[in-house]
Amino acid sequence: MATHPLKLSSKAEYASFVDRFDTFMFDCDGVLWHDEELVPGAVQVLEHLRSLKKKIIFVTNNATKSRKNYKKKFDRLGVQAEDEVFGSAYASAVYISSVLKLPKDEKVYVIGQAGLEEELDEEGIQHIGGTDPADKTFDAFDITKFERDPKVTVVLAGLDTAINYTKLAKAMQYLTRNSGCRFLATNEDSTYPVGGGQFLPGAGSISAPLRYITKTAPISIGKPNQAMMDTIKAKHHFDPTKTVMVGDRLDTDIIFGNKGGCSTLLVLTGVAKEADLRPEASPPVLPDFIVNSLGNLAVLKD
């Protein structure tokens, strides 16, 4: 971690930066695109890195899509991606199956969307809630009619754009009444960028009421936590000292890279701005490099 980040602004600096690393890990939202709009020049930069035989890994806290569906977004936007996409939905499923070693007869109560359920299915994990129509309701929750499932031993909360009182009430019942029930969050991003300088509530905002209710912090799986790095290392071998994490958030992407022993590049096309950098903070969260946009590096293709 640098004490004084280097802001890249010339073709020579961009070339020197690229030469330093063998592996490039990229966040997606705010770095490569905003919703369905590509950051200008980002695709050209990725193509240039591939031409130099650099390893590329995409690391996203977006838990609304499975890897399979996220790949469809890459294809739709014209971004090449093979077995290189790692999301917090996938990492959460792997954590439950491989770290918690959840018995096959136990279940997860899901606050989240179809992508999260798909990754749980891939790991053979039973789950309820989520996209179940019985939970996607704005009718008043009647606890006298609620049949609590004793087999639920994990509550997993991710981004859920259909969040409602029923889901929070059921999650509360499992966390407070099912003995030993674990509280997990796919990630704790407070917001996420949607383009045009606008933001919407993120997964951290969905799990926040349960933190308040239970007075317990969830185990968070996505960036900046080690569980996400372990999931990537299980699939890809790379030298952290020759790896750079590229992201738009100080509290997830940059901390993730710093904690993982990687170098870090902050792009200013997403959440964080230069004014957010506080070297005097204790401890400071600073990237090694800064660039206005990933697309700036597209001049290297010329």
PDB file of C-alpha atoms in Angstrom, residues 55-214:
ATOM      1  CA  LYS A  55      -3.981 -13.038 -16.902  1.00  0.00           C
ATOM      2  CA  ILE A  56      -7.373 -11.380 -16.372  1.00  0.00           C
ATOM      3  CA  ILE A  57      -9.780 -12.118 -13.508  1.00  0.00           C
ATOM      4  CA  PHE A  58     -13.110 -10.385 -12.895  1.00  0.00           C
ATOM      5  CA  VAL A  59     -14.044 -10.041  -9.216  1.00  0.00           C
ATOM      6  CA  THR A  60     -17.486  -8.639  -8.462  1.00  0.00           C
ATOM      7  CA  ASN A  61     -19.548  -8.234  -5.317  1.00  0.00           C
ATOM      8  CA  ASN A  62     -22.711  -8.323  -7.422  1.00  0.00           C
ATOM      9  CA  ALA A  63     -24.673 -11.281  -6.031  1.00  0.00           C
ATOM     10  CA  THR A  64     -27.793 -10.879  -8.171  1.00  0.00           C
ATOM     11  CA  LYS A  65     -26.327 -12.959 -11.000  1.00  0.00           C
ATOM     12  CA  SER A  66     -24.759 -16.403 -11.129  1.00  0.00           C
ATOM     13  CA  ARG A  67     -21.496 -16.816 -13.003  1.00  0.00           C
ATOM     14  CA  LYS A  68     -23.469 -18.261 -15.922  1.00  0.00           C
ATOM     15  CA  ASN A  69     -25.788 -15.253 -16.121  1.00  0.00           C
ATOM     16  CA  TYR A  70     -22.969 -12.794 -15.504  1.00  0.00           C
ATOM     17  CA  LYS A  71     -21.207 -14.323 -18.506  1.00  0.00           C
ATOM     18  CA  LYS A  72     -24.281 -13.435 -20.573  1.00  0.00           C
ATOM     19  CA  LYS A  73     -23.845  -9.791 -19.575  1.00  0.00           C
ATOM     20  CA  PHE A  74     -20.196  -9.893 -20.622  1.00  0.00           C
ATOM     21  CA  ASP A  75     -21.234 -11.355 -23.973  1.00  0.00           C
ATOM     22  CA  ARG A  76     -24.031  -8.814 -24.424  1.00  0.00           C
ATOM     23  CA  LEU A  77     -21.635  -5.917 -23.817  1.00  0.00           C
ATOM     24  CA  GLY A  78     -18.911  -7.419 -26.000  1.00  0.00           C
ATOM     25  CA  VAL A  79     -16.479  -8.103 -23.146  1.00  0.00           C
ATOM     26  CA  GLN A  80     -14.505 -11.338 -23.505  1.00  0.00           C
ATOM     27  CA  ALA A  81     -14.641 -13.537 -20.398  1.00  0.00           C
ATOM     28  CA  GLU A  82     -13.964 -17.234 -20.051  1.00  0.00           C
ATOM     29  CA  ASP A  83     -13.643 -19.070 -16.713  1.00  0.00           C
ATOM     30  CA  GLU A  84     -12.561 -15.765 -15.169  1.00  0.00           C
ATOM     31  CA  VAL A  85     -15.650 -14.411 -13.399  1.00  0.00           C
ATOM     32  CA  PHE A  86     -15.896 -14.598  -9.611  1.00  0.00           C
ATOM     33  CA  GLY A  87     -18.942 -13.163  -7.864  1.00  0.00           C
ATOM     34  CA  SER A  88     -19.932 -12.964  -4.224  1.00  0.00           C
ATOM     35  CA  ALA A  89     -22.887 -15.298  -4.916  1.00  0.00           C
ATOM     36  CA  TYR A  90     -20.496 -18.048  -6.021  1.00  0.00           C
ATOM     37  CA  ALA A  91     -18.065 -17.349  -3.169  1.00  0.00           C
ATOM     38  CA  SER A  92     -20.926 -17.507  -0.661  1.00  0.00           C
ATOM     39  CA  ALA A  93     -22.101 -20.871  -1.974  1.00  0.00           C
ATOM     40  CA  VAL A  94     -18.559 -22.265  -1.853  1.00  0.00           C
ATOM     41  CA  TYR A  95     -18.120 -20.934   1.694  1.00  0.00           C
ATOM     42  CA  ILE A  96     -21.308 -22.673   2.853  1.00  0.00           C
ATOM     43  CA  SER A  97     -20.429 -25.988   1.198  1.00  0.00           C
ATOM     44  CA  SER A  98     -16.662 -26.073   1.798  1.00  0.00           C
ATOM     45  CA  VAL A  99     -16.061 -24.046   4.966  1.00  0.00           C
ATOM     46  CA  LEU A 100     -19.291 -24.484   6.916  1.00  0.00           C
ATOM     47  CA  LYS A 101     -19.694 -27.933   5.341  1.00  0.00           C
ATOM     48  CA  LEU A 102     -23.455 -27.609   5.656  1.00  0.00           C
ATOM     49  CA  PRO A 103     -25.041 -31.063   6.022  1.00  0.00           C
ATOM     50  CA  LYS A 104     -27.202 -32.039   3.054  1.00  0.00           C
ATOM     51  CA  ASP A 105     -30.374 -32.111   5.154  1.00  0.00           C
ATOM     52  CA  GLU A 106     -29.939 -28.533   6.419  1.00  0.00           C
ATOM     53  CA  LYS A 107     -31.152 -25.420   4.605  1.00  0.00           C
ATOM     54  CA  VAL A 108     -30.319 -21.797   3.893  1.00  0.00           C
ATOM     55  CA  TYR A 109     -32.904 -19.042   4.149  1.00  0.00           C
ATOM     56  CA  VAL A 110     -32.132 -16.641   1.302  1.00  0.00           C
ATOM     57  CA  ILE A 111     -32.687 -12.928   1.028  1.00  0.00           C
ATOM     58  CA  GLY A 112     -31.582 -12.432  -2.545  1.00  0.00           C
ATOM     59  CA  GLN A 113     -32.315 -13.020  -6.190  1.00  0.00           C
ATOM     60  CA  ALA A 114     -32.209 -15.846  -8.713  1.00  0.00           C
ATOM     61  CA  GLY A 115     -28.455 -15.670  -9.334  1.00  0.00           C
ATOM     62  CA  LEU A 116     -27.729 -16.400  -5.697  1.00  0.00           C
ATOM     63  CA  GLU A 117     -30.116 -19.349  -5.723  1.00  0.00           C
ATOM     64  CA  GLU A 118     -28.489 -20.728  -8.881  1.00  0.00           C
ATOM     65  CA  GLU A 119     -25.056 -20.760  -7.251  1.00  0.00           C
ATOM     66  CA  LEU A 120     -26.468 -22.535  -4.174  1.00  0.00           C
ATOM     67  CA  ASP A 121     -28.047 -25.110  -6.496  1.00  0.00           C
ATOM     68  CA  GLU A 122     -24.674 -25.669  -8.196  1.00  0.00           C
ATOM     69  CA  GLU A 123     -23.178 -26.520  -4.795  1.00  0.00           C
ATOM     70  CA  GLY A 124     -26.078 -28.836  -3.929  1.00  0.00           C
ATOM     71  CA  ILE A 125     -27.310 -26.628  -1.073  1.00  0.00           C
ATOM     72  CA  GLN A 126     -30.980 -26.695  -0.079  1.00  0.00           C
ATOM     73  CA  HIS A 127     -32.542 -23.259   0.244  1.00  0.00           C
ATOM     74  CA  ILE A 128     -35.857 -21.525   0.838  1.00  0.00           C
ATOM     75  CA  GLY A 129     -37.026 -17.909   0.600  1.00  0.00           C
ATOM     76  CA  GLY A 130     -35.392 -15.856  -2.137  1.00  0.00           C
ATOM     77  CA  THR A 131     -37.590 -15.760  -5.213  1.00  0.00           C
ATOM     78  CA  ASP A 132     -40.362 -17.917  -3.701  1.00  0.00           C
ATOM     79  CA  PRO A 133     -43.653 -16.106  -4.508  1.00  0.00           C
ATOM     80  CA  ALA A 134     -44.778 -16.680  -0.917  1.00  0.00           C
ATOM     81  CA  ASP A 135     -41.949 -14.418   0.217  1.00  0.00           C
ATOM     82  CA  LYS A 136     -42.262 -11.824  -2.556  1.00  0.00           C
ATOM     83  CA  THR A 137     -45.321 -10.227  -1.042  1.00  0.00           C
ATOM     84  CA  PHE A 138     -46.304  -6.935   0.482  1.00  0.00           C
ATOM     85  CA  ASP A 139     -49.148  -8.462   2.463  1.00  0.00           C
ATOM     86  CA  ALA A 140     -48.864  -8.048   6.221  1.00  0.00           C
ATOM     87  CA  PHE A 141     -46.728 -10.750   7.847  1.00  0.00           C
ATOM     88  CA  ASP A 142     -48.792 -12.930  10.192  1.00  0.00           C
ATOM     89  CA  ILE A 143     -46.492 -14.698  12.619  1.00  0.00           C
ATOM     90  CA  THR A 144     -49.310 -16.966  13.809  1.00  0.00           C
ATOM     91  CA  LYS A 145     -49.391 -18.542  10.322  1.00  0.00           C
ATOM     92  CA  PHE A 146     -45.629 -18.772   9.918  1.00  0.00           C
ATOM     93  CA  GLU A 147     -44.317 -22.357   9.927  1.00  0.00           C
ATOM     94  CA  ARG A 148     -40.678 -22.062  10.961  1.00  0.00           C
ATOM     95  CA  ASP A 149     -38.475 -24.686   9.285  1.00  0.00           C
ATOM     96  CA  PRO A 150     -36.199 -26.252  11.921  1.00  0.00           C
ATOM     97  CA  LYS A 151     -33.773 -27.332   9.185  1.00  0.00           C
ATOM     98  CA  VAL A 152     -32.723 -23.724   8.428  1.00  0.00           C
ATOM     99  CA  THR A 153     -29.267 -23.225   9.935  1.00  0.00           C
ATOM    100  CA  VAL A 154     -28.015 -20.343   7.764  1.00  0.00           C
ATOM    101  CA  VAL A 155     -29.505 -16.996   6.759  1.00  0.00           C
ATOM    102  CA  LEU A 156     -27.753 -15.600   3.683  1.00  0.00           C
ATOM    103  CA  ALA A 157     -28.470 -11.980   2.720  1.00  0.00           C
ATOM    104  CA  GLY A 158     -27.535 -10.469  -0.632  1.00  0.00           C
ATOM    105  CA  LEU A 159     -28.831  -7.670  -2.798  1.00  0.00           C
ATOM    106  CA  ASP A 160     -32.586  -8.096  -3.132  1.00  0.00           C
ATOM    107  CA  THR A 161     -34.509  -5.488  -5.111  1.00  0.00           C
ATOM    108  CA  ALA A 162     -37.748  -7.082  -3.881  1.00  0.00           C
ATOM    109  CA  ILE A 163     -36.856  -6.808  -0.199  1.00  0.00           C
ATOM    110  CA  ASN A 164     -39.907  -6.591   2.056  1.00  0.00           C
ATOM    111  CA  TYR A 165     -41.095  -6.939   5.632  1.00  0.00           C
ATOM    112  CA  THR A 166     -41.925 -10.644   5.229  1.00  0.00           C
ATOM    113  CA  LYS A 167     -38.360 -11.563   4.276  1.00  0.00           C
ATOM    114  CA  LEU A 168     -36.882  -9.586   7.153  1.00  0.00           C
ATOM    115  CA  ALA A 169     -39.413 -11.049   9.600  1.00  0.00           C
ATOM    116  CA  LYS A 170     -38.701 -14.636   8.523  1.00  0.00           C
ATOM    117  CA  ALA A 171     -34.940 -14.095   8.620  1.00  0.00           C
ATOM    118  CA  MET A 172     -35.294 -12.661  12.105  1.00  0.00           C
ATOM    119  CA  GLN A 173     -37.220 -15.725  13.283  1.00  0.00           C
ATOM    120  CA  TYR A 174     -34.544 -18.084  11.985  1.00  0.00           C
ATOM    121  CA  LEU A 175     -31.662 -16.083  13.420  1.00  0.00           C
ATOM    122  CA  THR A 176     -33.236 -15.664  16.844  1.00  0.00           C
ATOM    123  CA  ARG A 177     -35.159 -18.928  17.268  1.00  0.00           C
ATOM    124  CA  ASN A 178     -33.229 -21.622  15.355  1.00  0.00           C
ATOM    125  CA  SER A 179     -30.367 -22.563  17.664  1.00  0.00           C
ATOM    126  CA  GLY A 180     -26.950 -21.984  16.110  1.00  0.00           C
ATOM    127  CA  CYS A 181     -28.289 -20.372  12.933  1.00  0.00           C
ATOM    128  CA  ARG A 182     -25.426 -18.553  11.154  1.00  0.00           C
ATOM    129  CA  PHE A 183     -25.813 -15.056   9.661  1.00  0.00           C
ATOM    130  CA  LEU A 184     -23.968 -14.553   6.341  1.00  0.00           C
ATOM    131  CA  ALA A 185     -23.907 -11.656   3.884  1.00  0.00           C
ATOM    132  CA  THR A 186     -22.745 -11.996   0.288  1.00  0.00           C
ATOM    133  CA  ASN A 187     -21.104  -8.589   0.720  1.00  0.00           C
ATOM    134  CA  GLU A 188     -21.652  -5.334   2.568  1.00  0.00           C
ATOM    135  CA  ASP A 189     -21.500  -2.701  -0.165  1.00  0.00           C
ATOM    136  CA  SER A 190     -23.707   0.146   1.030  1.00  0.00           C
ATOM    137  CA  THR A 191     -24.496   1.284  -2.526  1.00  0.00           C
ATOM    138  CA  TYR A 192     -23.714   0.469  -6.146  1.00  0.00           C
ATOM    139  CA  PRO A 193     -23.348   2.760  -9.194  1.00  0.00           C
ATOM    140  CA  VAL A 194     -25.976   2.727 -11.942  1.00  0.00           C
ATOM    141  CA  GLY A 195     -24.532   5.374 -14.266  1.00  0.00           C
ATOM    142  CA  GLY A 196     -25.045   9.070 -14.674  1.00  0.00           C
ATOM    143  CA  GLY A 197     -23.412   9.649 -11.290  1.00  0.00           C
ATOM    144  CA  GLN A 198     -26.334   7.921  -9.567  1.00  0.00           C
ATOM    145  CA  PHE A 199     -26.336   5.166  -6.940  1.00  0.00           C
ATOM    146  CA  LEU A 200     -28.810   2.688  -5.466  1.00  0.00           C
ATOM    147  CA  PRO A 201     -28.835   0.784  -2.147  1.00  0.00           C
ATOM    148  CA  GLY A 202     -26.431  -2.164  -2.137  1.00  0.00           C
ATOM    149  CA  ALA A 203     -26.402  -5.538  -0.401  1.00  0.00           C
ATOM    150  CA  GLY A 204     -25.080  -4.032   2.809  1.00  0.00           C
ATOM    151  CA  SER A 205     -28.210  -1.925   3.038  1.00  0.00           C
ATOM    152  CA  ILE A 206     -30.333  -5.079   2.766  1.00  0.00           C
ATOM    153  CA  SER A 207     -28.614  -6.907   5.640  1.00  0.00           C
ATOM    154  CA  ALA A 208     -28.377  -3.773   7.834  1.00  0.00           C
ATOM    155  CA  PRO A 209     -31.839  -4.179   9.452  1.00  0.00           C
ATOM    156  CA  LEU A 210     -30.906  -7.709  10.541  1.00  0.00           C
ATOM    157  CA  ARG A 211     -27.669  -6.432  12.073  1.00  0.00           C
ATOM    158  CA  TYR A 212     -29.746  -3.959  14.059  1.00  0.00           C
ATOM    159  CA  ILE A 213     -32.369  -6.521  15.052  1.00  0.00           C
ATOM    160  CA  THR A 214     -29.941  -9.228  16.155  1.00  0.00           C
TER     161      THR A 214
END
